[in-house]
Amino acid sequence: MKELVIVSGKGGTGKTTLTASFAALSGDKIMADCDVDAADLHLLLKPAILKEEKFVSSQVAVIDRESCLACDICRTVCRFEAISEDYVVNPMDCEGCRLCERMCPIEVIHMEKQENGKWYIAETEFGPMVFAQLGVAEENSGQLVSLVRREAQKLAKEKNLNYIIIDGPPGVGCPVNSAITGTQLAVIVTEPTMSGIHDLKRILELTRQFRVPALVVVNKFDLNLENTEQIEAYCRERRVELIGKIPFDTSVIKALQAGEILVHFSGDGKISRIVTDIWEKVFSHLNRL
Amino acid sequence: MVISVASGKGGTGKTTIAVNLALALPDTQYLDCDVEEPNGHIFLKPDIKKRVSVTLPYPRVDEKTCDLCGECAEVCEYGAIAVVKNQVLIFDDLCHSCGSCVMLCPQKAIYEVRQEIGRIEIGEGKGVSFAHGILKLGSTRAHPLVEEVKKYSDASKTVIIDAPPGTSCPVVEAVKGTDYCLLVTEPTPFGLNDLRLAVEMTRAIGVPSGIVINRSDGNDRLIEDYAAKEGLPILLRVPMERQIAEAYSKGISLVEWDENYRDIFKTLFATIEEGGAA
């Protein structure tokens, strides 16, 4: 089984647009949306949900204020400043370390499990899909990403499917680490903007740290040809293959607005041909690994 | 006044709005709390005058005192400590620096060393007072770094906080305690989906909010209907124009590209000051 992850260093570069097209162009795979903070792939793939599960990963401290003697030990040991002067725990600040519970001399603190989000197994026109939604203001997105990947792997084994296509989270932080680690190939989507180049360098460094080979796609490449050249030179210098350039095209925005998959919306138009060509290159790379 | 700019998702134009607001108003401070991918500096080109390393305490074991009892691994809720045959393994990237292992070790064999999670750069660019946090690659501790960046808030200025994308913990940290939150979105189903989450987040922490539509092509019904239903004002629309995208790609801000935007952002600020109803 091989896992392909699509990342971008930053949101809004066209990661999900490209991933959805890959989904439509490939067979024999499972889709996993690991952008658990703001999952969007389902808006394009329109899955029918087969199973919904709660994601419970954290716990928060609760103080029984009636029995509390206000000795202040809990407040002294809490490094997250999660306990107020009148001994109420703010669940948003509590990291569930249980130190207050363990240090309370009269044992009036207990832990309560928190629901941190939901995850789903679904069926789409293009095959099975696993995705999730982290609760608002929740952490542990890295854990939820790992869970989505684990479930996708299980499902792939069960259904005897050979590939997992992962729509990665934006950024270079904890959830991206969880999405990249152990995958066979990463496709980095970037834009010819100053921030695009900046973010590309960071994500490329990250894929190197994780020893995951990477390919680069430049979206809206004709917005700034100078910057695109700079990206090309950077890729050459780092010996990373740039496998495709997608032009700035209003059909992309129209497809998005219509909530349609780009390669379907564009039919046999120019954009479709470019994206199809990119997918074929990705797929052959994946098979050579 | 402290205004945060959030978006539910990256790439919607959060930095554009935050930077231009900072440039259009007098006496402002711009704090980039998108510590994973800070981009505001590309537009403000600040002269960095000070760099501060941000560290957190991580446990280390004094092997001479440790009797391998395993209590530290037992009390660590994050799985950051494992006791194997004859040593204690510590995984820094899982550690939350809560101090449980240090305080609960029966042998007092654990001490802490401070490790860098990132740095803060402080300076000034184009007349705007500037600070941003840069998370160390591979570090998972965005939230404490955001907290540190916010400590540089200058109460004598109008402070603009550029939040990270998403609605999770570091975003909440960035938006928490601000006077108003501008939510930047796009008129697409993606934009709406992420806007909904962002609105939920601002409501959960009790920060009033208003909407900015970026890349508007004149048909913003999707967002308008939602805003009307939720009673949220649409405070500004930035049109979808190739020229704006080109200017952005060169690191040129809207107010530099077109002087008129200076007044547009001033009006936006005045509306927020008056309570944010359009």
Coordinates of C-alpha atoms in Angstrom, one line a residue:
Chain A
M1 CA 0.0 0.0 0.0
K2 CA 1.3 3.4 -0.9
E3 CA 0.4 6.8 0.6
L4 CA 0.5 10.0 -1.4
V5 CA 0.2 13.3 0.5
I6 CA -0.7 16.7 -1.0
V7 CA 0.7 19.6 1.0
S8 CA 1.3 23.3 0.5
G9 CA 3.0 25.0 3.4
K10 CA -0.1 27.2 3.4
G11 CA -3.8 27.1 2.7
G12 CA -5.4 28.5 -0.3
T13 CA -2.8 27.4 -2.9
G14 CA -5.1 25.0 -4.6
K15 CA -4.3 21.8 -2.7
T16 CA -7.9 20.6 -2.3
T17 CA -8.7 21.5 -5.9
L18 CA -5.8 19.4 -7.1
T19 CA -6.5 16.6 -4.7
A20 CA -10.2 16.3 -5.8
S21 CA -9.0 16.1 -9.4
F22 CA -6.5 13.4 -8.5
A23 CA -9.5 11.6 -6.9
A24 CA -11.5 11.8 -10.0
L25 CA -8.6 10.7 -12.2
S26 CA -7.5 7.6 -10.2
G27 CA -8.9 4.2 -9.3
D28 CA -7.8 1.7 -6.7
K29 CA -7.5 4.1 -3.8
I30 CA -8.9 5.6 -0.7
M31 CA -9.2 9.3 -0.1
A32 CA -8.2 10.7 3.3
D33 CA -8.9 14.4 4.1
C34 CA -6.3 15.2 6.8
D35 CA -7.1 18.9 6.9
V36 CA -9.1 18.2 10.0
D37 CA -9.2 21.9 11.0
A38 CA -11.2 22.9 8.0
A39 CA -11.9 19.9 5.9
D40 CA -13.1 20.9 2.5
L41 CA -12.6 17.9 0.2
H42 CA -16.0 16.5 1.0
L43 CA -17.5 19.7 -0.5
L44 CA -16.2 18.6 -3.9
L45 CA -16.4 14.8 -3.6
K46 CA -19.9 14.9 -2.0
P47 CA -19.6 11.7 0.0
A48 CA -22.4 9.7 1.5
I49 CA -21.6 9.1 5.1
L50 CA -21.6 5.5 6.2
K51 CA -20.2 5.9 9.7
E52 CA -19.8 8.8 12.1
E53 CA -17.7 8.5 15.2
K54 CA -16.8 10.8 18.1
F55 CA -13.2 11.8 18.5
V56 CA -12.4 11.8 22.1
S57 CA -8.8 12.6 22.9
S58 CA -8.5 15.0 25.7
Q59 CA -9.7 15.5 29.2
V60 CA -10.1 18.6 31.4
A61 CA -9.9 19.1 35.1
V62 CA -13.1 19.9 37.0
I63 CA -13.0 21.2 40.6
D64 CA -15.7 20.5 43.1
R65 CA -15.9 24.0 44.5
E66 CA -18.3 23.0 47.4
S67 CA -15.6 20.8 48.9
C68 CA -12.6 22.9 47.8
L69 CA -10.7 24.5 50.7
A70 CA -9.0 27.1 48.5
C71 CA -5.5 26.0 49.5
D72 CA -4.3 27.3 46.1
I73 CA -2.0 24.3 45.4
C74 CA -3.7 23.6 42.1
R75 CA -3.2 27.1 40.9
T76 CA 0.4 27.1 42.0
V77 CA 1.2 23.9 40.1
C78 CA -0.8 24.7 36.9
R79 CA 1.6 26.0 34.2
F80 CA -1.2 26.8 31.8
E81 CA -2.9 29.4 34.0
A82 CA -6.1 27.4 33.5
I83 CA -7.5 27.9 37.0
S84 CA -9.2 31.1 38.0
E85 CA -8.8 32.9 41.3
D86 CA -12.1 31.4 42.4
Y87 CA -11.0 27.9 41.4
V88 CA -12.9 27.4 38.1
V89 CA -11.0 25.6 35.4
N90 CA -11.2 27.2 32.0
P91 CA -11.5 24.1 29.6
M92 CA -9.9 26.1 26.8
D93 CA -6.7 26.6 28.7
C94 CA -6.6 23.2 30.5
E95 CA -4.2 20.8 28.7
G96 CA -5.4 17.8 30.7
C97 CA -2.0 17.0 32.4
R98 CA -3.8 16.0 35.6
L99 CA -1.1 17.6 37.8
C100 CA -3.7 19.6 39.7
E101 CA -5.8 16.4 40.3
R102 CA -2.8 14.6 41.5
M103 CA -1.5 17.4 43.8
C104 CA -4.9 18.3 45.4
P105 CA -4.5 17.3 49.0
I106 CA -8.2 16.6 49.6
E107 CA -9.0 15.1 46.2
V108 CA -11.7 17.4 45.0
I109 CA -10.5 17.6 41.4
H110 CA -11.5 15.0 38.8
M111 CA -11.0 14.7 35.1
E112 CA -13.8 14.8 32.5
K113 CA -13.4 13.4 28.9
Q114 CA -14.0 16.0 26.2
E115 CA -15.4 15.3 22.8
N116 CA -12.9 17.0 20.4
G117 CA -14.5 16.4 17.1
K118 CA -16.0 13.8 14.8
W119 CA -14.6 11.5 12.1
Y120 CA -16.4 9.8 9.2
I121 CA -16.2 6.9 6.8
A122 CA -17.9 7.7 3.6
E123 CA -18.4 6.5 0.1
T124 CA -17.9 8.8 -2.9
E125 CA -18.4 8.3 -6.6
F126 CA -14.6 7.8 -6.7
G127 CA -14.2 5.4 -3.9
P128 CA -14.1 5.3 -0.1
M129 CA -13.2 8.4 1.9
V130 CA -12.2 9.1 5.5
F131 CA -12.4 12.6 6.8
A132 CA -12.9 14.4 10.1
Q133 CA -13.8 17.7 11.7
L134 CA -12.0 18.9 14.7
G135 CA -14.2 20.7 17.2
V136 CA -13.9 24.4 17.2
A137 CA -11.1 25.6 19.5
E138 CA -9.8 22.1 20.1
E139 CA -6.3 20.9 19.9
N140 CA -4.8 17.4 19.2
S141 CA -5.3 17.9 15.5
G142 CA -2.2 15.8 15.0
Q143 CA -3.8 12.9 16.8
L144 CA -6.9 13.3 14.7
V145 CA -4.8 13.3 11.5
S146 CA -3.2 10.1 12.7
L147 CA -6.5 8.6 13.4
V148 CA -7.9 9.5 9.9
R149 CA -4.8 7.9 8.3
R150 CA -5.0 4.8 10.4
E151 CA -8.7 4.3 9.5
A152 CA -7.9 4.9 5.9
Q153 CA -5.1 2.3 6.0
K154 CA -7.5 -0.2 7.7
L155 CA -10.1 0.4 5.1
A156 CA -7.6 0.1 2.3
K157 CA -6.5 -3.3 3.6
E158 CA -10.1 -4.5 4.0
K159 CA -11.1 -3.4 0.5
N160 CA -7.8 -4.5 -1.0
L161 CA -7.0 -1.0 -2.4
N162 CA -3.4 -0.1 -3.1
Y163 CA -3.2 3.7 -2.8
I164 CA -4.2 6.3 -0.2
I165 CA -4.4 9.9 -1.4
I166 CA -4.1 12.3 1.5
D167 CA -5.3 15.9 1.3
G168 CA -2.8 17.4 3.8
P169 CA -3.4 20.2 6.3
P170 CA -1.9 23.6 5.6
G171 CA 1.2 24.8 7.5
V172 CA 4.3 23.1 8.8
G173 CA 3.1 22.3 12.3
C174 CA 2.0 19.4 14.3
P175 CA -0.9 18.2 12.0
V176 CA 1.3 18.4 8.9
N177 CA 4.0 16.3 10.6
S178 CA 1.3 13.7 11.3
A179 CA 0.1 13.8 7.7
I180 CA 3.6 13.5 6.1
T181 CA 5.3 11.0 8.3
G182 CA 5.7 7.5 6.7
T183 CA 4.1 8.5 3.4
Q184 CA 5.9 7.4 0.2
L185 CA 5.5 10.7 -1.8
A186 CA 4.5 14.3 -1.2
V187 CA 3.2 16.7 -3.8
I188 CA 3.8 20.3 -2.8
V189 CA 1.4 22.9 -4.4
T190 CA 2.8 26.4 -4.4
E191 CA 2.1 29.8 -6.0
P192 CA 4.5 32.3 -7.6
T193 CA 4.1 34.8 -4.8
M194 CA 6.6 36.0 -2.3
S195 CA 4.7 34.2 0.4
G196 CA 4.4 31.1 -1.8
I197 CA 8.1 30.9 -2.3
H198 CA 8.7 31.4 1.4
D199 CA 6.3 28.7 2.4
L200 CA 7.6 26.3 -0.3
K201 CA 11.1 26.4 1.2
R202 CA 9.8 25.6 4.7
I203 CA 7.6 22.7 3.6
L204 CA 10.4 21.3 1.4
E205 CA 12.7 21.4 4.4
L206 CA 10.1 19.5 6.4
T207 CA 9.6 16.8 3.8
R208 CA 13.4 16.3 3.8
Q209 CA 13.4 16.0 7.6
F210 CA 10.8 13.2 7.2
R211 CA 12.7 11.7 4.3
V212 CA 9.7 11.8 2.1
P213 CA 10.5 12.5 -1.6
A214 CA 8.6 15.6 -2.9
L215 CA 7.4 16.9 -6.3
V216 CA 6.3 20.5 -6.9
V217 CA 3.4 21.9 -8.7
V218 CA 3.1 25.7 -9.4
N219 CA -0.4 27.0 -9.4
K220 CA -1.3 30.3 -11.1
F221 CA 2.2 30.2 -12.5
D222 CA 1.6 33.0 -15.1
L223 CA 0.6 35.6 -12.4
N224 CA 4.3 36.3 -11.9
L225 CA 6.7 34.7 -14.4
E226 CA 9.7 36.0 -12.6
N227 CA 8.7 34.3 -9.4
T228 CA 7.9 31.1 -11.2
E229 CA 11.4 31.1 -12.7
Q230 CA 12.7 31.6 -9.2
I231 CA 10.8 28.6 -8.0
E232 CA 12.1 26.6 -11.0
A233 CA 15.6 27.6 -10.2
Y234 CA 15.1 26.7 -6.5
C235 CA 13.7 23.3 -7.4
R236 CA 16.7 22.6 -9.7
E237 CA 19.1 23.6 -7.1
R238 CA 17.4 21.4 -4.5
R239 CA 17.1 18.6 -7.1
V240 CA 13.3 18.5 -6.7
E241 CA 11.3 17.8 -9.8
L242 CA 8.8 20.5 -10.8
I243 CA 6.1 18.4 -12.5
G244 CA 3.6 20.9 -13.6
K245 CA 2.5 24.5 -13.9
I246 CA -1.2 25.5 -13.9
P247 CA -2.1 28.9 -15.3
F248 CA -4.3 31.5 -13.6
D249 CA -7.6 30.7 -15.1
T250 CA -11.1 31.9 -14.3
S251 CA -12.5 28.4 -14.9
V252 CA -10.8 27.4 -11.7
I253 CA -12.7 30.0 -9.7
K254 CA -15.9 29.1 -11.5
A255 CA -15.4 25.5 -10.7
L256 CA -14.9 26.3 -7.0
Q257 CA -17.9 28.5 -6.9
A258 CA -20.0 25.8 -8.5
G259 CA -18.5 23.3 -6.0
E260 CA -17.4 21.1 -8.8
I261 CA -14.2 19.1 -9.4
L262 CA -11.9 21.0 -11.7
V263 CA -11.2 18.2 -14.3
H264 CA -15.0 17.7 -14.6
F265 CA -15.9 21.3 -14.8
S266 CA -13.2 22.1 -17.4
G267 CA -14.2 19.0 -19.4
D268 CA -11.5 18.5 -22.1
G269 CA -10.3 22.1 -21.8
K270 CA -6.8 23.2 -21.4
I271 CA -6.8 23.1 -17.6
S272 CA -8.1 19.5 -17.5
R273 CA -5.3 18.4 -19.8
I274 CA -2.6 20.1 -17.6
V275 CA -4.0 18.6 -14.4
T276 CA -4.4 15.1 -16.0
D277 CA -0.8 15.3 -17.2
I278 CA 0.3 16.2 -13.6
W279 CA -1.6 13.3 -12.2
E280 CA 0.0 10.9 -14.7
K281 CA 3.5 12.1 -13.6
V282 CA 2.6 11.7 -10.0
F283 CA 1.2 8.3 -10.5
S284 CA 4.3 7.0 -12.4
H285 CA 6.6 8.5 -9.7
L286 CA 4.5 6.7 -7.1
N287 CA 4.9 3.4 -8.9
R288 CA 8.6 3.8 -9.3
L289 CA 9.1 4.2 -5.5
Chain B
M1 CA -8.0 48.9 20.2
V2 CA -6.9 45.4 19.3
I3 CA -8.3 43.9 16.1
S4 CA -7.7 40.3 15.1
V5 CA -7.9 39.0 11.6
A6 CA -8.9 35.4 11.2
S7 CA -10.2 33.2 8.4
G8 CA -11.0 29.7 9.2
K9 CA -8.5 28.8 6.5
G10 CA -5.3 29.9 4.9
G11 CA -5.1 31.6 1.6
T12 CA -8.2 33.7 1.9
G13 CA -6.4 37.0 2.2
K14 CA -6.0 37.4 5.9
T15 CA -2.5 38.8 5.7
T16 CA -3.6 41.2 2.9
I17 CA -6.4 42.6 5.1
A18 CA -4.3 42.8 8.3
V19 CA -1.3 44.4 6.6
N20 CA -3.4 47.0 4.7
L21 CA -5.3 47.9 7.8
A22 CA -2.0 48.5 9.6
L23 CA -0.7 50.6 6.7
A24 CA -3.8 52.7 6.2
L25 CA -4.2 53.8 9.9
P26 CA -2.0 56.1 11.9
D27 CA 0.0 54.8 14.8
T28 CA -0.4 51.0 14.3
Q29 CA 1.2 47.9 15.4
Y30 CA 1.1 44.6 13.4
L31 CA 1.6 41.3 15.2
D32 CA 2.0 38.3 13.0
C33 CA 0.7 35.4 15.0
D34 CA 0.6 33.0 12.1
V35 CA 3.8 31.5 13.5
E36 CA 3.9 28.5 11.2
E37 CA 3.9 30.6 8.1
P38 CA 4.4 34.3 8.9
N39 CA 4.0 36.3 5.7
G40 CA 3.3 39.9 6.9
H41 CA 7.0 40.8 6.7
I42 CA 7.0 40.3 3.0
F43 CA 4.7 43.3 2.6
L44 CA 5.9 45.5 5.5
K45 CA 9.6 44.7 5.0
P46 CA 10.5 45.6 8.6
D47 CA 13.8 46.6 9.8
I48 CA 14.4 43.9 12.5
K49 CA 15.9 45.5 15.6
K50 CA 15.6 42.7 18.1
R51 CA 15.4 39.0 18.1
V52 CA 14.2 37.0 21.1
S53 CA 14.4 33.3 21.5
V54 CA 11.3 31.6 23.0
T55 CA 12.0 28.6 25.0
L56 CA 10.0 26.1 27.1
P57 CA 11.2 23.7 29.8
Y58 CA 11.7 20.1 28.9
P59 CA 12.5 17.3 31.3
R60 CA 15.9 15.6 31.6
V61 CA 16.8 12.7 33.9
D62 CA 19.7 12.5 36.3
E63 CA 20.7 8.9 35.7
K64 CA 22.6 8.8 39.0
T65 CA 19.6 9.5 41.1
C66 CA 16.9 7.8 38.9
D67 CA 15.9 4.3 40.1
L68 CA 13.8 3.6 37.0
C69 CA 10.6 3.3 39.1
G70 CA 8.6 4.4 36.1
E71 CA 6.4 7.0 37.9
C72 CA 7.3 9.7 35.4
A73 CA 6.1 7.7 32.5
E74 CA 3.0 6.8 34.5
V75 CA 2.0 10.4 35.2
C76 CA 2.8 11.8 31.7
E77 CA -0.6 12.1 30.0
Y78 CA 1.1 12.8 26.6
G79 CA 3.1 9.7 26.2
A80 CA 6.3 11.7 26.2
I81 CA 8.2 9.5 28.6
A82 CA 9.0 5.8 28.3
V83 CA 11.0 3.8 30.8
V84 CA 12.8 0.9 29.1
K85 CA 15.2 -1.7 30.4
N86 CA 17.7 0.6 32.0
Q87 CA 17.0 4.1 30.9
V88 CA 14.3 6.8 30.6
L89 CA 13.4 8.0 27.1
I90 CA 12.0 11.4 26.6
F91 CA 10.2 12.6 23.5
D92 CA 10.4 16.3 23.4
D93 CA 7.9 16.7 20.6
L94 CA 5.2 15.1 22.6
C95 CA 5.9 17.0 25.8
H96 CA 3.6 19.8 26.9
S97 CA 6.0 21.2 29.5
C98 CA 3.4 20.6 32.3
G99 CA 6.0 19.8 34.9
S100 CA 4.2 16.7 36.2
C101 CA 7.2 14.4 35.8
V102 CA 9.4 16.8 37.6
M103 CA 7.1 17.4 40.5
L104 CA 6.0 13.8 41.0
C105 CA 9.3 12.0 40.7
P106 CA 9.8 10.3 44.0
Q107 CA 13.6 10.4 43.7
K108 CA 13.6 14.1 42.5
A109 CA 15.7 12.8 39.6
I110 CA 14.1 14.9 36.9
Y111 CA 15.2 18.4 36.1
E112 CA 14.3 20.7 33.2
V113 CA 16.3 22.4 30.5
R114 CA 14.9 25.2 28.3
Q115 CA 14.7 24.3 24.6
E116 CA 13.9 26.8 21.8
I117 CA 10.4 26.4 20.2
G118 CA 10.8 29.5 18.0
R119 CA 11.8 33.1 18.0
I120 CA 10.2 36.5 17.9
E121 CA 11.5 39.3 15.7
I122 CA 10.7 42.9 16.5
G123 CA 11.1 45.9 14.4
E124 CA 9.4 48.5 12.3
G125 CA 8.4 48.6 8.6
K126 CA 6.8 51.4 6.5
G127 CA 5.9 53.3 9.7
V128 CA 4.2 50.3 11.3
S129 CA 5.5 48.8 14.5
F130 CA 6.1 45.1 13.8
A131 CA 6.6 41.8 15.5
H132 CA 6.2 38.2 14.4
G133 CA 6.8 34.7 15.8
I134 CA 8.6 32.0 13.8
L135 CA 8.0 28.5 14.9
K136 CA 11.0 26.2 14.8
L137 CA 10.4 23.6 12.1
G138 CA 9.2 20.4 13.6
S139 CA 8.0 22.1 16.8
T140 CA 4.4 21.4 17.7
R141 CA 4.1 24.3 20.2
A142 CA 2.5 27.0 18.2
H143 CA 0.1 28.0 20.9
P144 CA 2.7 29.1 23.5
L145 CA 4.6 31.0 20.8
V146 CA 1.5 32.9 19.9
E147 CA 1.0 33.7 23.5
E148 CA 4.5 35.2 23.6
V149 CA 4.1 37.3 20.5
K150 CA 0.9 38.8 22.0
K151 CA 2.9 39.9 25.0
Y152 CA 4.5 42.5 22.7
S153 CA 1.1 44.3 22.2
D154 CA 1.6 48.0 22.6
A155 CA -1.5 49.4 24.2
S156 CA -0.8 53.0 23.0
K157 CA -1.3 51.9 19.4
T158 CA -4.0 50.3 17.3
V159 CA -2.9 46.7 17.3
I160 CA -3.7 44.4 14.4
I161 CA -3.2 40.7 15.0
D162 CA -2.8 38.4 12.0
A163 CA -4.1 35.0 13.3
P164 CA -3.1 31.6 12.1
P165 CA -5.5 29.8 9.7
G166 CA -8.0 27.4 11.1
T167 CA -10.0 27.4 14.3
S168 CA -7.9 25.4 16.6
C169 CA -5.9 26.2 19.7
P170 CA -3.3 28.6 18.3
V171 CA -6.1 30.6 16.5
V172 CA -8.1 30.8 19.7
E173 CA -5.0 32.0 21.5
A174 CA -4.5 34.8 18.9
V175 CA -8.1 36.0 18.8
K176 CA -8.8 35.7 22.5
G177 CA -9.1 39.0 24.3
T178 CA -9.1 41.1 21.2
D179 CA -11.8 43.8 20.8
Y180 CA -13.0 42.7 17.4
C181 CA -12.3 40.0 14.9
L182 CA -12.4 40.5 11.2
L183 CA -13.2 37.2 9.4
V184 CA -11.9 37.1 5.9
T185 CA -13.7 34.7 3.4
E186 CA -14.2 34.0 -0.2
P187 CA -17.6 33.7 -2.0
T188 CA -17.2 29.9 -2.6
P189 CA -18.6 26.8 -0.9
F190 CA -15.1 26.4 0.7
G191 CA -15.2 29.9 2.0
L192 CA -18.6 29.5 3.5
N193 CA -17.7 26.2 5.1
D194 CA -14.6 27.7 6.8
L195 CA -16.4 30.9 7.7
R196 CA -19.0 29.0 9.6
L197 CA -16.3 27.4 11.7
A198 CA -14.6 30.7 12.3
V199 CA -17.8 32.3 13.4
E200 CA -18.4 29.4 15.8
M201 CA -14.9 30.0 17.2
T202 CA -15.3 33.8 17.7
R203 CA -18.7 33.1 19.4
A204 CA -17.2 30.5 21.7
I205 CA -14.6 33.0 23.0
G206 CA -17.0 36.0 23.0
V207 CA -15.2 38.2 20.5
P208 CA -17.5 40.3 18.2
S209 CA -16.9 39.8 14.5
G210 CA -17.6 41.0 11.0
I211 CA -17.0 39.7 7.6
V212 CA -14.6 40.8 4.8
I213 CA -15.2 39.1 1.4
N214 CA -12.1 38.7 -0.6
R215 CA -12.0 37.9 -4.3
S216 CA -15.5 39.0 -4.7
D217 CA -16.8 38.8 -8.3
G218 CA -20.0 40.6 -7.6
N219 CA -22.0 37.5 -6.9
D220 CA -21.6 37.0 -3.1
R221 CA -25.0 35.6 -2.5
L222 CA -23.6 32.5 -0.7
I223 CA -21.9 34.6 1.9
E224 CA -24.6 37.3 2.0
D225 CA -27.3 34.9 2.8
Y226 CA -25.3 33.3 5.6
A227 CA -24.3 36.7 7.0
A228 CA -28.0 37.9 7.1
K229 CA -29.1 34.7 8.8
E230 CA -26.4 35.0 11.5
G231 CA -26.8 38.8 11.9
L232 CA -23.2 39.5 10.9
P233 CA -22.2 42.6 9.0
I234 CA -20.3 42.4 5.7
L235 CA -17.8 45.3 6.2
L236 CA -15.7 45.2 3.1
R237 CA -15.5 43.5 -0.3
V238 CA -12.2 43.3 -2.2
P239 CA -12.8 42.4 -5.9
M240 CA -11.4 39.5 -7.7
E241 CA -8.9 41.2 -10.0
R242 CA -6.0 39.7 -11.8
Q243 CA -4.1 43.0 -11.2
I244 CA -4.5 42.7 -7.4
A245 CA -3.3 39.1 -7.5
E246 CA -0.3 40.2 -9.6
A247 CA 0.5 43.0 -7.1
Y248 CA 0.2 40.6 -4.3
S249 CA 2.6 38.1 -6.0
K250 CA 5.2 40.9 -6.0
G251 CA 4.7 41.7 -2.3
I252 CA 2.9 45.0 -3.0
S253 CA 0.1 45.9 -0.7
L254 CA -3.3 47.1 -1.8
V255 CA -2.9 50.6 -0.4
E256 CA 0.4 51.0 -2.2
W257 CA -1.1 49.6 -5.4
D258 CA -4.1 51.9 -5.3
E259 CA -4.2 55.0 -3.0
N260 CA -8.0 54.8 -2.8
Y261 CA -7.7 51.7 -0.6
R262 CA -6.2 53.8 2.1
D263 CA -9.6 55.5 2.6
I264 CA -11.5 52.2 2.2
F265 CA -9.5 50.7 5.1
K266 CA -9.9 53.9 7.2
T267 CA -13.7 53.6 6.7
L268 CA -13.5 49.9 7.7
F269 CA -11.8 50.8 10.9
A270 CA -14.3 53.6 11.7
T271 CA -17.1 51.1 11.3
I272 CA -15.4 48.7 13.7
E273 CA -14.9 51.5 16.2
E274 CA -18.6 52.4 16.0
G275 CA -19.4 48.8 16.9
G276 CA -19.0 47.0 13.7
A277 CA -22.4 47.2 12.2
A278 CA -22.2 48.0 8.5

